[in-house]
Amino acid sequence: MKVNVEIDCTPDEARAFFGLPNVQPMQNAVMDKLQQQMLSNIDKVSPEALLQSWFTFDPKLAERFQEMFVSMTGLGSTLPKERK
C-alpha cells in the first residue's frame, strides 16, 4: 500500500506548523552587521592604503622597492657589460 500526501504551504506556514522559531529577523540583523563591517574595512585593502601602510613602516622602503623593480626589469643592471 502506498500513500502520497501533498501539502501546499509556504515555508513560513510549515515552520509555524512544526513549531520552529522565525529566525528571519536575526538573519537580517547579522547580515546588516556583516555588510557594515565589510564596507568599513574595504578602504583598508585598497592598493593605496596598503602601500601607505608599507611605506610608513620604513622610510627607505620606497627606495628599496624602486631598486627591486629596476633590477627585475634590467633597466638599472649593475652587472658589468661584456666587451667585444
PDB file of C-alpha atoms in Angstrom:
ATOM      1  CA  MET A   1       0.000   0.000   0.000  1.00  0.00           C
ATOM      2  CA  LYS A   2       1.356   3.394  -0.953  1.00  0.00           C
ATOM      3  CA  VAL A   3       0.037   6.736   0.271  1.00  0.00           C
ATOM      4  CA  ASN A   4       1.087  10.124  -1.081  1.00  0.00           C
ATOM      5  CA  VAL A   5       0.295  13.269   0.831  1.00  0.00           C
ATOM      6  CA  GLU A   6       0.903  16.632  -0.783  1.00  0.00           C
ATOM      7  CA  ILE A   7       0.919  19.729   1.364  1.00  0.00           C
ATOM      8  CA  ASP A   8       0.809  23.114  -0.300  1.00  0.00           C
ATOM      9  CA  CYS A   9       2.107  25.744   2.094  1.00  0.00           C
ATOM     10  CA  THR A  10       4.713  28.445   2.347  1.00  0.00           C
ATOM     11  CA  PRO A  11       7.946  27.983   4.311  1.00  0.00           C
ATOM     12  CA  ASP A  12       6.566  30.314   6.999  1.00  0.00           C
ATOM     13  CA  GLU A  13       3.440  28.186   7.362  1.00  0.00           C
ATOM     14  CA  ALA A  14       5.483  24.971   7.557  1.00  0.00           C
ATOM     15  CA  ARG A  15       7.778  26.491  10.177  1.00  0.00           C
ATOM     16  CA  ALA A  16       4.805  27.573  12.284  1.00  0.00           C
ATOM     17  CA  PHE A  17       3.174  24.138  11.905  1.00  0.00           C
ATOM     18  CA  PHE A  18       6.272  22.361  13.229  1.00  0.00           C
ATOM     19  CA  GLY A  19       6.767  24.942  15.995  1.00  0.00           C
ATOM     20  CA  LEU A  20      10.099  26.233  14.747  1.00  0.00           C
ATOM     21  CA  PRO A  21      11.078  29.832  15.545  1.00  0.00           C
ATOM     22  CA  ASN A  22      11.194  32.512  12.895  1.00  0.00           C
ATOM     23  CA  VAL A  23      14.884  33.382  12.561  1.00  0.00           C
ATOM     24  CA  GLN A  24      14.487  35.827   9.683  1.00  0.00           C
ATOM     25  CA  PRO A  25      14.890  38.973  11.861  1.00  0.00           C
ATOM     26  CA  MET A  26      18.079  37.554  13.382  1.00  0.00           C
ATOM     27  CA  GLN A  27      19.457  36.649   9.941  1.00  0.00           C
ATOM     28  CA  ASN A  28      18.700  40.153   8.668  1.00  0.00           C
ATOM     29  CA  ALA A  29      20.454  41.728  11.667  1.00  0.00           C
ATOM     30  CA  VAL A  30      23.535  39.538  11.224  1.00  0.00           C
ATOM     31  CA  MET A  31      23.724  40.250   7.502  1.00  0.00           C
ATOM     32  CA  ASP A  32      23.359  44.005   8.087  1.00  0.00           C
ATOM     33  CA  LYS A  33      26.168  43.925  10.665  1.00  0.00           C
ATOM     34  CA  LEU A  34      28.384  41.894   8.322  1.00  0.00           C
ATOM     35  CA  GLN A  35      27.744  44.307   5.472  1.00  0.00           C
ATOM     36  CA  GLN A  36      28.615  47.299   7.673  1.00  0.00           C
ATOM     37  CA  GLN A  37      31.885  45.668   8.743  1.00  0.00           C
ATOM     38  CA  MET A  38      32.826  44.785   5.174  1.00  0.00           C
ATOM     39  CA  LEU A  39      32.107  48.287   3.911  1.00  0.00           C
ATOM     40  CA  SER A  40      34.034  49.911   6.767  1.00  0.00           C
ATOM     41  CA  ASN A  41      37.083  47.704   6.105  1.00  0.00           C
ATOM     42  CA  ILE A  42      37.080  47.860   2.314  1.00  0.00           C
ATOM     43  CA  ASP A  43      39.205  51.017   2.324  1.00  0.00           C
ATOM     44  CA  LYS A  44      41.930  49.239   4.279  1.00  0.00           C
ATOM     45  CA  VAL A  45      42.608  46.790   1.436  1.00  0.00           C
ATOM     46  CA  SER A  46      42.789  49.319  -1.388  1.00  0.00           C
ATOM     47  CA  PRO A  47      46.178  49.439  -3.123  1.00  0.00           C
ATOM     48  CA  GLU A  48      46.770  52.998  -1.951  1.00  0.00           C
ATOM     49  CA  ALA A  49      46.115  52.121   1.690  1.00  0.00           C
ATOM     50  CA  LEU A  50      48.334  49.032   1.525  1.00  0.00           C
ATOM     51  CA  LEU A  51      51.229  50.963   0.002  1.00  0.00           C
ATOM     52  CA  GLN A  52      50.757  53.760   2.518  1.00  0.00           C
ATOM     53  CA  SER A  53      50.931  51.315   5.418  1.00  0.00           C
ATOM     54  CA  TRP A  54      54.015  49.614   3.965  1.00  0.00           C
ATOM     55  CA  PHE A  55      55.897  52.837   3.284  1.00  0.00           C
ATOM     56  CA  THR A  56      55.184  54.367   6.673  1.00  0.00           C
ATOM     57  CA  PHE A  57      56.787  51.357   8.342  1.00  0.00           C
ATOM     58  CA  ASP A  58      60.268  52.058   6.930  1.00  0.00           C
ATOM     59  CA  PRO A  59      61.146  55.360   5.226  1.00  0.00           C
ATOM     60  CA  LYS A  60      63.732  53.684   2.986  1.00  0.00           C
ATOM     61  CA  LEU A  61      61.278  51.020   1.854  1.00  0.00           C
ATOM     62  CA  ALA A  62      60.207  53.106  -1.153  1.00  0.00           C
ATOM     63  CA  GLU A  63      63.817  53.250  -2.326  1.00  0.00           C
ATOM     64  CA  ARG A  64      64.194  49.505  -1.846  1.00  0.00           C
ATOM     65  CA  PHE A  65      61.039  48.829  -3.878  1.00  0.00           C
ATOM     66  CA  GLN A  66      62.334  51.083  -6.641  1.00  0.00           C
ATOM     67  CA  GLU A  67      65.687  49.293  -6.644  1.00  0.00           C
ATOM     68  CA  MET A  68      63.950  45.925  -6.708  1.00  0.00           C
ATOM     69  CA  PHE A  69      61.765  46.868  -9.690  1.00  0.00           C
ATOM     70  CA  VAL A  70      64.707  48.349 -11.562  1.00  0.00           C
ATOM     71  CA  SER A  71      66.773  45.226 -11.012  1.00  0.00           C
ATOM     72  CA  MET A  72      63.858  42.981 -12.039  1.00  0.00           C
ATOM     73  CA  THR A  73      63.370  44.815 -15.321  1.00  0.00           C
ATOM     74  CA  GLY A  74      67.079  45.003 -16.007  1.00  0.00           C
ATOM     75  CA  LEU A  75      66.982  48.743 -16.580  1.00  0.00           C
ATOM     76  CA  GLY A  76      69.488  49.523 -13.889  1.00  0.00           C
ATOM     77  CA  SER A  77      71.589  46.433 -14.014  1.00  0.00           C
ATOM     78  CA  THR A  78      74.832  46.755 -12.100  1.00  0.00           C
ATOM     79  CA  LEU A  79      76.435  43.784 -13.878  1.00  0.00           C
ATOM     80  CA  PRO A  80      79.451  44.757 -15.989  1.00  0.00           C
ATOM     81  CA  LYS A  81      78.806  44.705 -19.714  1.00  0.00           C
ATOM     82  CA  GLU A  82      80.834  42.327 -21.828  1.00  0.00           C
ATOM     83  CA  ARG A  83      83.457  43.932 -24.046  1.00  0.00           C
ATOM     84  CA  LYS A  84      83.853  42.737 -27.584  1.00  0.00           C
TER      85      LYS A  84
END
